[in-house]
Coordinates of C-alpha atoms in Angstrom, one line a residue:
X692 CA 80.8 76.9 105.2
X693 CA 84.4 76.8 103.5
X694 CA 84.2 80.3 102.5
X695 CA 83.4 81.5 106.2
X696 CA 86.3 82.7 108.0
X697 CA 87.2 80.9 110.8
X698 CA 89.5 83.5 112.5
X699 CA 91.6 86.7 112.5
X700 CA 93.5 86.0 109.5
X701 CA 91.4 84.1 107.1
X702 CA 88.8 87.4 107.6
X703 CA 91.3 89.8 107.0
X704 CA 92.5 87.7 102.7
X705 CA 88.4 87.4 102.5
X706 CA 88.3 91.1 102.8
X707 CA 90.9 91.9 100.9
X708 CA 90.0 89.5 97.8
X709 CA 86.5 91.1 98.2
X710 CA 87.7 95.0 97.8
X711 CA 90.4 94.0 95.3
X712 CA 88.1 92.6 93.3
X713 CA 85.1 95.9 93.8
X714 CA 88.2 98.2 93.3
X715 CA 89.3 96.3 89.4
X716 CA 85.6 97.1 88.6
X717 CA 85.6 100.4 89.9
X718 CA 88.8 101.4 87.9
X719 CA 87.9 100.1 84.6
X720 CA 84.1 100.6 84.3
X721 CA 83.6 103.9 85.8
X722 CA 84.4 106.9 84.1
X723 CA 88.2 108.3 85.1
X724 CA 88.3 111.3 83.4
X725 CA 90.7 114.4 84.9
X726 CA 87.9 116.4 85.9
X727 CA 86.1 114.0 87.8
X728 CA 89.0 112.9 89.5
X729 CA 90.2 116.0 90.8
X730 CA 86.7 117.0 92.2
X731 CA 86.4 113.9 93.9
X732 CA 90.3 114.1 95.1
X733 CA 89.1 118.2 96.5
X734 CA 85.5 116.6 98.3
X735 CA 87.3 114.1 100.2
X736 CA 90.5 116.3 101.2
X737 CA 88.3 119.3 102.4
X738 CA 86.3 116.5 104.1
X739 CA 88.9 114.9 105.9
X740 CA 90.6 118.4 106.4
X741 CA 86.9 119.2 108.8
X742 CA 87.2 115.6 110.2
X743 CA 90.4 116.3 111.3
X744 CA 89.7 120.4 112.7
X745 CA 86.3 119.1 114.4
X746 CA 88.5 116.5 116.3
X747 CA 91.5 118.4 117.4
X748 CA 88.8 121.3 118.6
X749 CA 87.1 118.5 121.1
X750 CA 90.5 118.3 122.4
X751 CA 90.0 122.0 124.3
X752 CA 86.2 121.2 124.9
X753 CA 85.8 119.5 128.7
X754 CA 83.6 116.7 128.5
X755 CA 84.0 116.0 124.6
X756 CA 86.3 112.8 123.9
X757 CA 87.9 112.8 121.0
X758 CA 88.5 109.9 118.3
X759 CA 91.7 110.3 116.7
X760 CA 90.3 110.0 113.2
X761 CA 94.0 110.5 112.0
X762 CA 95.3 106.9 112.5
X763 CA 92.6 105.7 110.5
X764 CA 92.4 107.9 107.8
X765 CA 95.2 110.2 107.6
X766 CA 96.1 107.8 104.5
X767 CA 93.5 108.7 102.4
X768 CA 93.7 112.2 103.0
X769 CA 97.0 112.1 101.7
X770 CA 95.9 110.2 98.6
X771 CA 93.4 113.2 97.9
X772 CA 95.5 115.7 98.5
X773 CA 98.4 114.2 96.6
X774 CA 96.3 113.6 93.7
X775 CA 95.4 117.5 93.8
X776 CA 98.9 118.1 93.4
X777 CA 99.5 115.1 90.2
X778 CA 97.1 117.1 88.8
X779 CA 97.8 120.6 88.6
X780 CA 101.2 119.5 86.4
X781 CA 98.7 117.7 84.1
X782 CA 96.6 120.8 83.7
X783 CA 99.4 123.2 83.0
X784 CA 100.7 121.8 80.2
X785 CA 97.3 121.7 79.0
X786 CA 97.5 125.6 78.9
X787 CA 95.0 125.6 82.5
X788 CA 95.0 128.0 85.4
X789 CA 95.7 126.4 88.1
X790 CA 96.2 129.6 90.7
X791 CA 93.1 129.2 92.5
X792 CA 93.8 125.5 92.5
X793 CA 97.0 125.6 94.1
X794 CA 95.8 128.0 97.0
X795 CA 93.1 125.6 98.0
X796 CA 95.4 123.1 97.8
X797 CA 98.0 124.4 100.1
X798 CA 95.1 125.6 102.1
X799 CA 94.2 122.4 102.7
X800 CA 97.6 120.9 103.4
X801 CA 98.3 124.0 106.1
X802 CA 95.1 123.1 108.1
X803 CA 95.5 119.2 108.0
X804 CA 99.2 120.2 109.2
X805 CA 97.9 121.8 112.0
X806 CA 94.8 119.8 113.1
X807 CA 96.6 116.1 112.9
X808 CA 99.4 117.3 114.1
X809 CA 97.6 118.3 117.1
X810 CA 95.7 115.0 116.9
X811 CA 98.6 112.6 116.8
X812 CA 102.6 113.1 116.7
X813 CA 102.7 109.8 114.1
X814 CA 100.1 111.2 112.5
X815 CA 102.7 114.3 111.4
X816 CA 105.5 111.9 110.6
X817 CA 103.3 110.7 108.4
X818 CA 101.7 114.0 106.8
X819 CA 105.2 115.2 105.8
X820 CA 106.6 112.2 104.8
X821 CA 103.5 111.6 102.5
X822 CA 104.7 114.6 101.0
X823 CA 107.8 114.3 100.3
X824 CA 107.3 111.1 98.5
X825 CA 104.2 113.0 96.7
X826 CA 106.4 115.9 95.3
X827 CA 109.2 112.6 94.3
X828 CA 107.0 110.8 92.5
X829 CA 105.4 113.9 90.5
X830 CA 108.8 115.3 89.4
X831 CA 110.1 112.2 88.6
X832 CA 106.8 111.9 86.4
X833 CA 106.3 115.0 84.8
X834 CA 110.5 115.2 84.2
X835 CA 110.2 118.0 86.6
X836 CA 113.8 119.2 88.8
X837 CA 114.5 117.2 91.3
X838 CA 112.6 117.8 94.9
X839 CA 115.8 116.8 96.6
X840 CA 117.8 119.9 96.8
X841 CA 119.6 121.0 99.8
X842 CA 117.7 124.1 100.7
X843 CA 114.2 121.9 100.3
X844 CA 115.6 119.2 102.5
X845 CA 116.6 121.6 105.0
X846 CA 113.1 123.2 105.0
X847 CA 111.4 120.2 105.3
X848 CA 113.6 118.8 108.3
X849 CA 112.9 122.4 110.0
X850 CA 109.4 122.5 109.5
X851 CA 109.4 119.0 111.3
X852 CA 111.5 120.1 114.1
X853 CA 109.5 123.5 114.6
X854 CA 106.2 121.5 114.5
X855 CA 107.1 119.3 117.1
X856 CA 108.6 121.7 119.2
X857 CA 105.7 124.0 119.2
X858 CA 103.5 120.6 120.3
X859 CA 106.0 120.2 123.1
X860 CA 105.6 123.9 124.2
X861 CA 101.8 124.1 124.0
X862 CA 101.7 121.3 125.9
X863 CA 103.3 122.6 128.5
X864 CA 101.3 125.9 128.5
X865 CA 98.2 124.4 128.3
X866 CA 99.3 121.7 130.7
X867 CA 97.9 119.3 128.4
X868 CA 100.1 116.0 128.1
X869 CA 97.6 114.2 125.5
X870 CA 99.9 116.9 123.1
X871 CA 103.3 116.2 124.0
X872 CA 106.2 114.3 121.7
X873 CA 108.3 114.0 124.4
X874 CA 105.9 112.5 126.7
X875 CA 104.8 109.9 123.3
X876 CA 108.5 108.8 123.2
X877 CA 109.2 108.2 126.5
X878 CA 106.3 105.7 127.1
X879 CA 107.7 103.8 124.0
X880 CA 111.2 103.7 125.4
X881 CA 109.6 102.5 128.7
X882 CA 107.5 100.1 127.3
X883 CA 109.1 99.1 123.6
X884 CA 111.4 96.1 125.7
X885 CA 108.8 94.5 127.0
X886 CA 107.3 93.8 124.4
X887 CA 110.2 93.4 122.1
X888 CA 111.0 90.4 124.3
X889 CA 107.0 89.2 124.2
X890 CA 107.6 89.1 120.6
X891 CA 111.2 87.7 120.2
X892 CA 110.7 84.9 122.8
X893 CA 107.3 83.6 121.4
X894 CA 106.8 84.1 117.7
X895 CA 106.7 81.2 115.6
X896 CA 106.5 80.6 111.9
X897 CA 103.1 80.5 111.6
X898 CA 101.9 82.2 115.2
X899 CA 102.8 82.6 118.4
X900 CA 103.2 79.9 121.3
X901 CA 99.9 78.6 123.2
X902 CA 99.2 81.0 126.3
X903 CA 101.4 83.3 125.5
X904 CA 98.8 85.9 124.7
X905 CA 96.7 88.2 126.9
X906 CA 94.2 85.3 127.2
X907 CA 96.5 82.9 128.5
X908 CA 94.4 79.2 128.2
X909 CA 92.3 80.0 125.6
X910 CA 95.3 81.6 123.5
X911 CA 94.8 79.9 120.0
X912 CA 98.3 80.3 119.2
X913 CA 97.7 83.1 116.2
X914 CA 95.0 85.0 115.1
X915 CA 94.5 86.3 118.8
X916 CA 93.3 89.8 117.8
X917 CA 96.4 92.1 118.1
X918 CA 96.1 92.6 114.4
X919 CA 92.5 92.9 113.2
X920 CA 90.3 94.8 111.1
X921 CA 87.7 97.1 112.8
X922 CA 85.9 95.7 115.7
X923 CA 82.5 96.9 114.3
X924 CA 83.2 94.8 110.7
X925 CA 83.6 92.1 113.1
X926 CA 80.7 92.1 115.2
X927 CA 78.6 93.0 112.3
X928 CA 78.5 89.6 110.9
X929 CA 78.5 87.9 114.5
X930 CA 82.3 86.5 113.7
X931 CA 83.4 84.2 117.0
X932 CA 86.9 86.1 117.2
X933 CA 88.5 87.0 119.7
X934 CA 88.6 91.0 120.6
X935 CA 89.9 93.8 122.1
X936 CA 88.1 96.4 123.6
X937 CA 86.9 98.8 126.6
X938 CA 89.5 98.5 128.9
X939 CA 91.2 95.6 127.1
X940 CA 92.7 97.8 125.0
X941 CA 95.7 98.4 127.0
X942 CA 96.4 94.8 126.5
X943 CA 96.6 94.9 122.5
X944 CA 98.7 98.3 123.4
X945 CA 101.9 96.2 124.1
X946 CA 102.1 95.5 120.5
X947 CA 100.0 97.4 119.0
X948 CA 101.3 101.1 120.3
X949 CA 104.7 100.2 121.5
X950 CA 106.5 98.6 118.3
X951 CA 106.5 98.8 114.7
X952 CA 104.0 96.4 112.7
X953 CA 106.4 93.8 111.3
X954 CA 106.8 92.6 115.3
X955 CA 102.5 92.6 115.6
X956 CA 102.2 90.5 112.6
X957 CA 105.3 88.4 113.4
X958 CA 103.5 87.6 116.5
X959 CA 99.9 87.3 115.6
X960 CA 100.4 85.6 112.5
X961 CA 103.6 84.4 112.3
X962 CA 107.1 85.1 110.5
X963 CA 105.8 83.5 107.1
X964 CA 103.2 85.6 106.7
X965 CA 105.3 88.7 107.3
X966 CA 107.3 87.6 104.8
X967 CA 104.8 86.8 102.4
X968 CA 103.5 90.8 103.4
X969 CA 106.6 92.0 102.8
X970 CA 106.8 90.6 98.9
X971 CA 103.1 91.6 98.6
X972 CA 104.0 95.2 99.6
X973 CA 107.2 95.3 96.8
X974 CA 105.2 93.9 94.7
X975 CA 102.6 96.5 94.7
X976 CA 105.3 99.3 94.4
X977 CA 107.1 97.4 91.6
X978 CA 103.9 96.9 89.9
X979 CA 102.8 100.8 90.5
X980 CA 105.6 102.3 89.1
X981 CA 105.6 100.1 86.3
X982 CA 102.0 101.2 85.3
X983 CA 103.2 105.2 86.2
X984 CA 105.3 104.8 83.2
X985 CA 103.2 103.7 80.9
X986 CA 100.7 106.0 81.9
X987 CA 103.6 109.1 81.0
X988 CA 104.6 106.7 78.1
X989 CA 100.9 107.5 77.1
X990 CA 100.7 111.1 77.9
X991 CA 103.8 111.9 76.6
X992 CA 102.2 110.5 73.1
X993 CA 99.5 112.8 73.2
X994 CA 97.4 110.3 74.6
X995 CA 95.0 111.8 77.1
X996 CA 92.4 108.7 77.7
X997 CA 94.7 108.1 81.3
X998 CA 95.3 111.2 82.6
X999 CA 92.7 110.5 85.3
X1000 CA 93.9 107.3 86.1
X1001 CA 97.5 108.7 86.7
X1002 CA 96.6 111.3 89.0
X1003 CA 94.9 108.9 91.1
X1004 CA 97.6 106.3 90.4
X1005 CA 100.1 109.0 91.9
X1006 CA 97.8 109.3 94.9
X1007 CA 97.4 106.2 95.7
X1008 CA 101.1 104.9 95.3
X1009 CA 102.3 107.8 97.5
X1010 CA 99.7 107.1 100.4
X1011 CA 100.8 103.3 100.3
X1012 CA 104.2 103.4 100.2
X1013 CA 103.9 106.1 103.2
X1014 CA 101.7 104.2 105.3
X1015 CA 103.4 100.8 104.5
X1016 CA 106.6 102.6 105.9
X1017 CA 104.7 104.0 109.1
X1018 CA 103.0 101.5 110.0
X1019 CA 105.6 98.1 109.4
X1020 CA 108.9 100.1 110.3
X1021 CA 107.5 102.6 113.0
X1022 CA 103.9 102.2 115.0
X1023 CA 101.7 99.0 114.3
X1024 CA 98.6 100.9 115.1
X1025 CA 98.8 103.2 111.8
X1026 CA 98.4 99.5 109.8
X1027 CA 96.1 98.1 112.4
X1028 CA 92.0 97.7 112.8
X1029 CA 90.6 100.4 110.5
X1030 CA 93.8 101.3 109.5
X1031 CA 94.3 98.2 108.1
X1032 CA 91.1 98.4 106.1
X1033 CA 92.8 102.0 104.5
X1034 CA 95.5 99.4 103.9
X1035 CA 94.6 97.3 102.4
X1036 CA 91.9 100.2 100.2
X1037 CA 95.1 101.3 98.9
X1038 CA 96.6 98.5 98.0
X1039 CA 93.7 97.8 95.8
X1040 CA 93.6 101.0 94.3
X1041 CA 96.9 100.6 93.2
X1042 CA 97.0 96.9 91.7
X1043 CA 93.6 97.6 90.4
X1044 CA 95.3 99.8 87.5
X1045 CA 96.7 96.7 86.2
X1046 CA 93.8 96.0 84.2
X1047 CA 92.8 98.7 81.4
X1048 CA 89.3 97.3 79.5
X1049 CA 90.0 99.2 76.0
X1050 CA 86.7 100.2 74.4

């Protein structure tokens, strides 16, 4: 009975013991070779790149709801397609081709472009930021010019601009307000005070003050639900917690939609565990850029046993660092529910490289 969780938070460390743990296996016992990487990394990004498209299509269809799959999972299709482009480097110094490659791969990146950013505004943010840090990361690895010239940075800050301001007009053509930025901003400026003050005035170290939550009476004081994994890896097991769903959504919304994630898990769990986040989340950084060096230590050596493992290393650092940054710093919801689970995924895949079984 000790090892059942007894609320939000408890379940949420279970989980993320459990996948840690899955992930360390994974890494060190299944085979990591280049090739297999990169066709896996391809699978999943053209698979998440026809997630994405069928979703933003039911977006013209009346009568077809769509289900935002970009919150969610935008993470890991930017670990797959990141990968992609760790690995081309690896492959041309290996003598490879990499043309066809590289067209697929910037295929790929276009249409995701195009259907999340249709999907969700934050969603884009994301996207290119992931990018960015993607295209960092693999210079500074392969000893590559920097990404950060002027005429890149330029290009990058006009694509963003002309991306949201061709949302902004088709929204108004279409007369469709489910696509407008503007529209996205100004319900957070309407809202964001509110619920800054919900915070502020009742966050406690460890949780948030009794009835101070949407359900008043019964409020346990933390663990209330705002942050939570996926309602369906809840239900599953018949866990007691409290949720939000249907219509109740609107109520986790305060927090959840309106402010960054550092104010949700302030409030539902309390300042020391957003501290204790915080380190966890430098931590992981720290510790995945330590093991990117000695994985370009290795290769550099004319080692080739890790090349695999780097790629994937690269992947996974960039979608975590990107998400981390989204979801504490900008909009809770792109670290909450099944977010959260991608969260916590990459995490894993990230620490789990700190453990190399030598045969």
């Amino acid at each position: 009975m000790a090892l059942i969780a007894q609320n939000h938070l408890q379940y949420i460390i279970e989980i993320a013991v459990i996948i840690q743990i899955g992930i360390f296996f994974l890494l060190n016992l299944a085979p990591m070779s280049l090739n297999l990487v990169l066709m896996v990394a391809m699978i999943v990004a053209a698979g998440f790149a026809l997630l994405f498209g069928m979703d933003a299509m039911l977006l013209f269809i009346p009568g077809f709801t769509h289900s935002e799959f970009t919150h969610p999972y935008g993470p890991l299709a930017l670990l797959a397609v990141v990968t992609i482009m760790a690995a081309i480097p690896i492959m041309e110094k290996s003598g490879i081709n990499t043309r066809s490659l590289k067209l697929y791969m910037y295929g790929v990146i276009l249409f995701i472009t195009i259907a999340g950013g249709l999907m969700h505004r934050s969603f884009l943010a994301l996207w290119l930021l992931g990018l960015f840090i993607g295209f960092f990361i693999i210079s500074k690895s392969f000893r590559q010019k920097s990404v950060f010239t002027v005429r890149r940075i330029i290009f990058v800050v006009a694509a963003a601009i002309a991306g949201f301001g061709s949302l902004e007009l088709l929204s108004r053509a279409l007369d469709m307000s489910v696509l407008s930025p503007l529209l996205r901003i100004t319900r957070i400026e309407t809202y964001s005070l509110s619920s800054l003050k919900m915070v502020i005035n009742h966050a406690t170290l460890t949780g948030h003050q009794y009835g101070s939550c949407y359900w008043q009476d019964a409020c346990l004081g933390g663990s209330d639900g705002y942050i939570s994994l996926p309602v369906t890896l809840i239900t599953l097991f018949g866990l007691p917690f409290p949720l939000f769903y249907g219509i109740l959504v609107t109520k986790k919304d305060v927090i959840d939609y309106m402010l960054p994630g550092i104010f949700g898990v302030a409030f539902d769990f309390g300042y020391l565990f957003l501290i204790f986040l915080l380190i966890w989340c430098i931590f992981v950084m720290y510790l995945g850029f330590n093991i990117l060096r000695t994985y370009r230590k290795r290769r550099e050596n004319g080692d080739k046993k890790c090349l695999g493992r780097e790629a994937l290393l690269i992947g996974s650092l960039t979608a975590f660092i990107t998400q981390a940054t989204m979801g504490l710093f900008l909009m809770n919801r792109s670290i909450n529910g099944t977010a959260l689970l991608t969260f916590i995924i990459l995490s894993a895949l990230v620490v789990g490289h700190v453990v190399l079984i030598k045969k």
